CSV table of C-alpha atoms and ligand atoms in Angstrom, one decimal:
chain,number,residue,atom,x,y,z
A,214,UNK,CA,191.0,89.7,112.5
A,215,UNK,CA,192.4,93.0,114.4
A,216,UNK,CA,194.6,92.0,116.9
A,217,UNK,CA,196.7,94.9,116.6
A,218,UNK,CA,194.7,97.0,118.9
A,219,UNK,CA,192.5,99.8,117.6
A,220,UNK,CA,188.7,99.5,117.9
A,221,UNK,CA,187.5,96.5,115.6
A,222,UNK,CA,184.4,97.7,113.5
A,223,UNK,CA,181.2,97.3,115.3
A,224,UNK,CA,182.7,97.3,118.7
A,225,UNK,CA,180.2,98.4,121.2
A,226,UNK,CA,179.2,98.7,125.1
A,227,UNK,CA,175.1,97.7,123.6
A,228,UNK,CA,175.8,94.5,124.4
A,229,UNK,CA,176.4,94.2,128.0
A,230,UNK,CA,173.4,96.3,128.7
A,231,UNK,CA,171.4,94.2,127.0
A,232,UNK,CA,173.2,91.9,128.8
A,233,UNK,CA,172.5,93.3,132.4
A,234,UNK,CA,168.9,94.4,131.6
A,235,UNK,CA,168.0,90.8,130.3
A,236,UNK,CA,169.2,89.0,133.5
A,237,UNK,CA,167.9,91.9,135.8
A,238,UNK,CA,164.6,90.9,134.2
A,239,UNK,CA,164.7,87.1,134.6
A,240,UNK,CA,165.0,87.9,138.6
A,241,UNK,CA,162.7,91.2,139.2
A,242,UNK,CA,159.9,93.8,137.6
A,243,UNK,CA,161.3,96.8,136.0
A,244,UNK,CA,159.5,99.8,135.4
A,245,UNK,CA,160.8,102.8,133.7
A,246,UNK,CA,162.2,105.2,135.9
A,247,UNK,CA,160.6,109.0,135.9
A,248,UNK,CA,164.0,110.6,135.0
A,249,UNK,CA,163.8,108.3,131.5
A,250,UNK,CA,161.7,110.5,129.7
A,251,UNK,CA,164.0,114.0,129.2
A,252,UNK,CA,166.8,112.0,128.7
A,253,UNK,CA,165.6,109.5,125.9
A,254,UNK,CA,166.6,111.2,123.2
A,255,UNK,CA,170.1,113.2,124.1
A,256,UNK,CA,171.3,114.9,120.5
A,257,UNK,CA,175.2,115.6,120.6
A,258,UNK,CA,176.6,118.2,119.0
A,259,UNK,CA,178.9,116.5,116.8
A,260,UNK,CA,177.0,114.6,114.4
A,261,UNK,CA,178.6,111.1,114.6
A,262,UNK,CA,178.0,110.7,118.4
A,263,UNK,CA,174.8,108.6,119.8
A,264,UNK,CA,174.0,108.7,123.1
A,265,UNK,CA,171.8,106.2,124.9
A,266,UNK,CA,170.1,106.5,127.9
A,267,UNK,CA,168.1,104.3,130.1
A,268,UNK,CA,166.7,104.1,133.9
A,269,UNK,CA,164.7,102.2,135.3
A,270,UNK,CA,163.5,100.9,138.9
A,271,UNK,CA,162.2,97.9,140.7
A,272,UNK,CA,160.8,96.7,144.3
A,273,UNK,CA,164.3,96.5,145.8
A,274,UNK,CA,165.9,99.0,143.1
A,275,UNK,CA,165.9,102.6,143.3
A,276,UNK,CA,167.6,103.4,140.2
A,277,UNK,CA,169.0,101.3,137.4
A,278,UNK,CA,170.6,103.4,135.0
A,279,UNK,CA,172.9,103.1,131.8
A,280,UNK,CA,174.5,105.7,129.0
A,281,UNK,CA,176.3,104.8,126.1
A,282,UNK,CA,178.0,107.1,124.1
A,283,UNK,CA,179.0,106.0,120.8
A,284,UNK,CA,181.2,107.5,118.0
A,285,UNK,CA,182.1,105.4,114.9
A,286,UNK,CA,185.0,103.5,114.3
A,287,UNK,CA,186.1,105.9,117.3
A,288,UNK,CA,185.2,106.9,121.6
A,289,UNK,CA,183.2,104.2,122.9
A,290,UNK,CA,181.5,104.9,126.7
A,291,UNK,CA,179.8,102.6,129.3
A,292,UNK,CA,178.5,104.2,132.1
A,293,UNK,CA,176.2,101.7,134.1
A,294,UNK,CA,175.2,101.8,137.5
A,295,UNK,CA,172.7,100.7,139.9
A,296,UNK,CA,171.7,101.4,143.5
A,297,UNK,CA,169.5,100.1,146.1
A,298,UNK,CA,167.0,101.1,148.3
A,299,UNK,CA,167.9,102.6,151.0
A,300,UNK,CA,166.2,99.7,153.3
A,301,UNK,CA,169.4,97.7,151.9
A,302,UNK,CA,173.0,98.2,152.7
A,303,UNK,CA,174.0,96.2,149.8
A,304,UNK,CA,176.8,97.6,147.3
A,305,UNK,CA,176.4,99.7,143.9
A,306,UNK,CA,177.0,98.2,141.0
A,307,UNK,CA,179.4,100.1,139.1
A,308,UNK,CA,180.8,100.0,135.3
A,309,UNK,CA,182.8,102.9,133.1
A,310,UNK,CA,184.8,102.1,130.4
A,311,UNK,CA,185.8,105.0,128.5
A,312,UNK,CA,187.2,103.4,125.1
A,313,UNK,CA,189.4,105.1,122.7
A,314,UNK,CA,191.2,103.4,119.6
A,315,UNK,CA,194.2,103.5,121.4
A,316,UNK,CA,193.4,102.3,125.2
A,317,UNK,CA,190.4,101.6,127.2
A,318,UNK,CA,190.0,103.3,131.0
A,319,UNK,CA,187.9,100.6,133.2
A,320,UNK,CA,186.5,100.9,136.1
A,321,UNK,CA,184.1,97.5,137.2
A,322,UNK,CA,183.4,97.2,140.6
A,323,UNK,CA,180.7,96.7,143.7
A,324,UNK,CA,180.9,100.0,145.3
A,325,UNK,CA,180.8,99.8,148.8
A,326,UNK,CA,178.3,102.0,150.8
A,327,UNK,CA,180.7,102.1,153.5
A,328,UNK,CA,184.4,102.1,153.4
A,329,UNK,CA,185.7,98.6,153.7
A,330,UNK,CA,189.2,99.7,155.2
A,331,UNK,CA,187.2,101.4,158.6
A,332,UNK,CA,183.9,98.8,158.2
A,333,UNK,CA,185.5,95.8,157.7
A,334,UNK,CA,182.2,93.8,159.4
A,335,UNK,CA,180.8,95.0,156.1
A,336,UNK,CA,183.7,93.9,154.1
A,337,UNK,CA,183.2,90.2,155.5
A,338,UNK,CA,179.5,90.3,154.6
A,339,UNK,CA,179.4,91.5,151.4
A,340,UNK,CA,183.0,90.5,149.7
A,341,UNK,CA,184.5,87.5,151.2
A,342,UNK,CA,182.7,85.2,149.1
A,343,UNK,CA,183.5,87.1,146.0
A,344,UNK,CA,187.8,87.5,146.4
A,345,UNK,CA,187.6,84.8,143.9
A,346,UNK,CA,186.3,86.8,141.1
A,347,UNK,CA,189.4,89.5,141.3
A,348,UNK,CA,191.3,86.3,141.7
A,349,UNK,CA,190.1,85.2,138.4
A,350,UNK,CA,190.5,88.7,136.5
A,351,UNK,CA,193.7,90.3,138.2
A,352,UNK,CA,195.8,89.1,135.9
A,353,UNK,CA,194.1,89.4,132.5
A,354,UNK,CA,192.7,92.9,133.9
A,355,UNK,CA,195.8,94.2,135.7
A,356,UNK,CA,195.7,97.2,138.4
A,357,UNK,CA,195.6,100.1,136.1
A,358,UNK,CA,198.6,102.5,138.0
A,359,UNK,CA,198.2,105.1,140.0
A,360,UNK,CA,194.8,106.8,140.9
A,361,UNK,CA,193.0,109.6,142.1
A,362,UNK,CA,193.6,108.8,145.7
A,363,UNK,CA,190.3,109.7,146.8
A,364,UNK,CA,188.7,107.5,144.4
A,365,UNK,CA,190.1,104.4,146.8
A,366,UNK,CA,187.6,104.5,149.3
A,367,UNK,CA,184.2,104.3,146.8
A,368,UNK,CA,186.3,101.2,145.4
A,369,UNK,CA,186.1,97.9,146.8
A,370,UNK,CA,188.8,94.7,147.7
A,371,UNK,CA,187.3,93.1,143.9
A,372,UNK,CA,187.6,97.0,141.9
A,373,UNK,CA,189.0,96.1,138.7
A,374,UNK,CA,191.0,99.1,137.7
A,375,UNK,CA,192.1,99.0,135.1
A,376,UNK,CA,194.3,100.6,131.3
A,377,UNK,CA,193.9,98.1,128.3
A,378,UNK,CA,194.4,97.8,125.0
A,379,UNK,CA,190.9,97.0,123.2
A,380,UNK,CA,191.8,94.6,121.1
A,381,UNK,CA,188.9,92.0,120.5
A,382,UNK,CA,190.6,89.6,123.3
A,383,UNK,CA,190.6,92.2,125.7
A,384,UNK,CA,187.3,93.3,125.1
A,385,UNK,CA,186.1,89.7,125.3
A,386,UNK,CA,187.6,89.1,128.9
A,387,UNK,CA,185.8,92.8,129.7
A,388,UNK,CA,182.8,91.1,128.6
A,389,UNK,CA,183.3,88.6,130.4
A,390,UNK,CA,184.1,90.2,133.7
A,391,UNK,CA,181.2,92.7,133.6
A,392,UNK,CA,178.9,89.4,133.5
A,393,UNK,CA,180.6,88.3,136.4
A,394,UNK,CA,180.5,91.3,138.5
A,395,UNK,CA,176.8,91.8,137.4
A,396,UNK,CA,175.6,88.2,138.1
A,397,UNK,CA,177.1,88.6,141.6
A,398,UNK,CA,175.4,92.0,142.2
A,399,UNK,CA,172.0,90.0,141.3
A,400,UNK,CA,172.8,87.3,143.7
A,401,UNK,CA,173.2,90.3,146.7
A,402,UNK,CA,169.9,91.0,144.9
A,403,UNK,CA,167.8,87.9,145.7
A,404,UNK,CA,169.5,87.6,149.0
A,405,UNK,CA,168.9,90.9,150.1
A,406,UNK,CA,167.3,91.3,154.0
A,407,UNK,CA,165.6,94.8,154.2
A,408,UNK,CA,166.3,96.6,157.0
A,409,UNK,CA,163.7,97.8,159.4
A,410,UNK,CA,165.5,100.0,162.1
A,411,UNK,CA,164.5,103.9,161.5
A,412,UNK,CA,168.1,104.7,161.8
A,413,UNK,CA,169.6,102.0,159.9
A,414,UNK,CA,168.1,103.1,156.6
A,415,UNK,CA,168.9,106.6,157.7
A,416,UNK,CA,172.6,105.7,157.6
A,417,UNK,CA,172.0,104.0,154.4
A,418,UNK,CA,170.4,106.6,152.8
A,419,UNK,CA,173.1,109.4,154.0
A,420,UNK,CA,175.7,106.7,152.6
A,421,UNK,CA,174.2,106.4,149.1
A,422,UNK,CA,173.8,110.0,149.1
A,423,UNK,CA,177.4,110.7,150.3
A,424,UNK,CA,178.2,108.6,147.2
A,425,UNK,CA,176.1,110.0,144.3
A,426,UNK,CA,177.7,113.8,145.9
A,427,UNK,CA,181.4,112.9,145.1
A,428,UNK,CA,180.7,111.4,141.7
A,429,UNK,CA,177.9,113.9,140.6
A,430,UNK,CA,180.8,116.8,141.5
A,431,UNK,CA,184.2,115.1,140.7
A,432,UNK,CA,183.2,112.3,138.2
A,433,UNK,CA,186.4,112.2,135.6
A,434,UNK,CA,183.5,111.9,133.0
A,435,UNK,CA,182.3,115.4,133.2
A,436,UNK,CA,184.5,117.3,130.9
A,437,UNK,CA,183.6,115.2,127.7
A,438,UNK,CA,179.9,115.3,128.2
A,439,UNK,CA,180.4,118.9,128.5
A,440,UNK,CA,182.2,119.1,125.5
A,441,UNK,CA,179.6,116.8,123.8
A,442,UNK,CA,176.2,118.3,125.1
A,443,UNK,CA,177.1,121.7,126.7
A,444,UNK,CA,177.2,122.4,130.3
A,445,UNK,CA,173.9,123.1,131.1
A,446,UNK,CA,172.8,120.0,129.4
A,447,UNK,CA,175.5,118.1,130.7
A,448,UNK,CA,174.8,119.3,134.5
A,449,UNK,CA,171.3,118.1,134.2
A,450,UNK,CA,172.3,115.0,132.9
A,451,UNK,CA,174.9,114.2,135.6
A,452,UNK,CA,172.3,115.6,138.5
A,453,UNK,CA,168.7,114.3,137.1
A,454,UNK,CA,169.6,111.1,135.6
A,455,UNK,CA,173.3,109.6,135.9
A,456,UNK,CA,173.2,110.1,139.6
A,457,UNK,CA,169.6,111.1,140.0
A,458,UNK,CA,168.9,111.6,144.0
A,459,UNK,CA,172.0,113.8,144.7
A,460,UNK,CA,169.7,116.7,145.1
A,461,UNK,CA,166.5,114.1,146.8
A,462,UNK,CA,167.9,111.7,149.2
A,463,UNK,CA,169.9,113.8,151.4
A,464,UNK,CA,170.3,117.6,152.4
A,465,UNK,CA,174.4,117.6,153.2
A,466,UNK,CA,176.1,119.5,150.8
A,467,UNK,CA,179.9,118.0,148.7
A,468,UNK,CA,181.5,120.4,151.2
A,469,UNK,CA,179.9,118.8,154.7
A,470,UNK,CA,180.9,115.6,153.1
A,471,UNK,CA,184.4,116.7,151.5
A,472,UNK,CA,185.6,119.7,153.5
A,473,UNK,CA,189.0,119.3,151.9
A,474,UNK,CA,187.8,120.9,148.6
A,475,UNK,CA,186.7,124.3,150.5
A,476,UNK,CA,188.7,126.6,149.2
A,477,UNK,CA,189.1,130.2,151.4
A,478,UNK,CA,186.1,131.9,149.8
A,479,UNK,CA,183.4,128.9,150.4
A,480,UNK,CA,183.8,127.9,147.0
A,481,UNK,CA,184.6,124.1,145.8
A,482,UNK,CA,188.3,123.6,144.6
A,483,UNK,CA,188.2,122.8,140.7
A,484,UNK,CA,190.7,119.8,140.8
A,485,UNK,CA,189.7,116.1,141.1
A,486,UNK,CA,192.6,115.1,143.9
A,487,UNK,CA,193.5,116.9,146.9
A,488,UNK,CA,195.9,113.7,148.1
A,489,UNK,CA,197.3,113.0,144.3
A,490,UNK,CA,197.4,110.0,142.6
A,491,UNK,CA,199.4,107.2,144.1
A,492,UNK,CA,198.7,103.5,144.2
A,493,UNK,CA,201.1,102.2,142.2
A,494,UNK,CA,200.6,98.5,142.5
A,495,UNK,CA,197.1,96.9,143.7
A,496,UNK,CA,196.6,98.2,147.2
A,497,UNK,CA,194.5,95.1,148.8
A,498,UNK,CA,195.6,91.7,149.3
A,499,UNK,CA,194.4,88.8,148.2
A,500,UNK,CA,192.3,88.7,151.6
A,501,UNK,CA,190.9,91.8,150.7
A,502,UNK,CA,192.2,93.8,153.3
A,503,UNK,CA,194.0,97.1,152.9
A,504,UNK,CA,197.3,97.4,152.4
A,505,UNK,CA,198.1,100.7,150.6
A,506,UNK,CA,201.4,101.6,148.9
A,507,UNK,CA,203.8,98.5,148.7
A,508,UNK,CA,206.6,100.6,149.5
A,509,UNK,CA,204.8,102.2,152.8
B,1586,BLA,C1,189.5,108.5,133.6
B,1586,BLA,N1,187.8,107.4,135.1
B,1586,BLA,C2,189.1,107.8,134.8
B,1586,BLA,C3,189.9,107.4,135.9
B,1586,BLA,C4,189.1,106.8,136.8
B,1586,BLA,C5,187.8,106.8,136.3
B,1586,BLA,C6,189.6,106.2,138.1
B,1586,BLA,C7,191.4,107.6,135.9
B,1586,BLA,C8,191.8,108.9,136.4
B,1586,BLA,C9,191.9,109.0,137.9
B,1586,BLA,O1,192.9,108.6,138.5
B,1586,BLA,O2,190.9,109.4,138.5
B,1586,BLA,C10,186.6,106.3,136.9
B,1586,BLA,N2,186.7,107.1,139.2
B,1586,BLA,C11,186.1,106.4,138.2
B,1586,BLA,C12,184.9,105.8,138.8
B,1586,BLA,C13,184.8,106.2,140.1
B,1586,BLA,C14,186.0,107.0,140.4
B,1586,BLA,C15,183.9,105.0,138.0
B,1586,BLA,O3,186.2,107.5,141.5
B,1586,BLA,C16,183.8,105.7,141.0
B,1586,BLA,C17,183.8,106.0,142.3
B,1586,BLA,N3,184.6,107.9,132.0
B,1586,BLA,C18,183.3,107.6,132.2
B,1586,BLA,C19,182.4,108.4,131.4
B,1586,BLA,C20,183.3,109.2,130.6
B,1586,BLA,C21,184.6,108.9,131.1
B,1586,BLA,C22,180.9,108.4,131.3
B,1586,BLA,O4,182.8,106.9,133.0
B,1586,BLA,C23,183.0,110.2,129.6
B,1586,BLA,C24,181.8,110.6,129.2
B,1586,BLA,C25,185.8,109.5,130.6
B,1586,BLA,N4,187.4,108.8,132.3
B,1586,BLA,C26,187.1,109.4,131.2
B,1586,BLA,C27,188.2,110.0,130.6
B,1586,BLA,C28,189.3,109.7,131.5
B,1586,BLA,C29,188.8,108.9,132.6
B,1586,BLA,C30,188.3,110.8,129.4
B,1586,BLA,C31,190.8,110.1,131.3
B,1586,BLA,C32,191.0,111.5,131.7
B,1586,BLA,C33,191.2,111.7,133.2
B,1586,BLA,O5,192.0,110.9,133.8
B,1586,BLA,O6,190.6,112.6,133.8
């Protein structure tokens, strides 16, 4: 057994998409989604580094996707997300583990479409009944330290955030909270009301777009896929397929979103954070409201 931390041999994020793509199935249709086919078959440019990429779609889905990166014995990456319609307000699901022998950088959460600290109607409808899952995993998944401050407000009151270990019983409770989050996501699913007001799904749609913007622009990712499939390559991948309607569902640019980052010749500043990192401690209580820095 290898509890001594380190990546046990045959370790592998496979198994909770076959996970989330087995139980999408038992509750809707999917059907492969157009931006599938030019990213299949990604070839790395180190030779012991699979990537795997699928997408897919369904009647209240617009996009399903999922990329696994795999190096032996070595980096392990999840990236696996999935956004409505627009006709829904419902949250995105969102998993990223990036997993080294030596520690494992989490993120599992239902992404809000709108902030929960200003919308906090929307909090109550889509989180209340869920406080008991970060109740179950704050302790075994503990608040990861300080963060990109910006990143707060794409996270919701149940984020897990989290730096681990991966030892086998770390990676178990990981497991075990990705089937969690994703069996609650599916239950928004089968619940979902679609909206009907013009304007509504307008709001919706800028809000999923607003969304896909920051990530496809400031995603911490980036850097190794560069360094894996080149920058062209990795561009396309982060526009066309792991956050695919960035350049379809909306017409705002990052800047009319995120004027912060202008820097004084038009361009985007480089750097992830224009606040820093802070959030030392968990920042939402165990109502889920907002409560920032402990020692505000
Ligand atoms: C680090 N990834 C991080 C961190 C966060 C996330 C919060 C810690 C650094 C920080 O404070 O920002 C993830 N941040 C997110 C997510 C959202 C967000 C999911 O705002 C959503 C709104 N991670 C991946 C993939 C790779 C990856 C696909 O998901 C690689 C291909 C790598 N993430 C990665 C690496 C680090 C990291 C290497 C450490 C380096 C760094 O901190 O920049």
């Amino acid at each position: 057994m290898s509890y001594g931390g380190g990546l046990g041999a045959g370790f592998s994020y496979q198994k909770f998409v076959h996970f989330a793509l087995e139980q999408t199935r038992l509750r809707t249709a999917l059907t492969p989604h157009p931006s599938q086919e030019k990213f299949k078959f990604i070839k790395a440019n180190e030779d012991n580094t699979v990537f795997n990429a699928l997408s897919f779609s369904a009647p209240k889905i617009r996009l399903l996707r999922s990329l696994t990166i795999e190096q032996k014995n070595s980096v392990q990456v999840l990236d696996f997300a999935a956004f409505f319609e627009p006709e829904y307000d419902l949250p995105i699901f969102c998993a990223n583990a990036f997993t080294s022998p030596a520690r494992s950088i989490v993120v599992l959460d239902l992404n809000p479409l709108y902030d929960t600290t200003a919308h906090k109607d929307y909090r109550e409808k889509y989180y209340r009944n869920f406080m008991p899952l970060i109740h179950k995993y704050s302790e075994l998944l503990p608040w990861g330290g300080k963060i990109t401050s910006e990143s707060l407000r794409f996270f919701s009151p149940i984020v897990i955030w989290t730096i681990l270990e991966p030892t086998e019983t770390n990676n178990h409770v990981l497991y075990s909270a990705f089937m969690d989050y994703y069996k609650a996501w599916l239950e928004l699913m089968n619940g979902a009301v679609q909206e009907i007001s013009k304007d509504k799904i307008d709001r919706n749609k800028e809000a999923q777009h607003k969304y896909l913007t920051w990530r496809a622009e400031k995603d911490p990712g980036y850097p190794l896929l560069k360094k894996l499939i080149g920058e062209n390559f990795a561009k396309d991948l982060v526009t066309e397929f792991l956050f695919e309607g960035v350049n379809t569902l909306g017409t705002k640019s990052f800047l009319d979103y995120f004027p912060e980052y202008a820097s004084d010749d038009g361009a985007i500043i480089k750097k992830r954070s224009m606040i820093g990192k802070s959030f030392e401690t968990r920042p939402w209580n165990a109502h889920g409201e907002f409560v920032g820095d402990g020692d505000e």
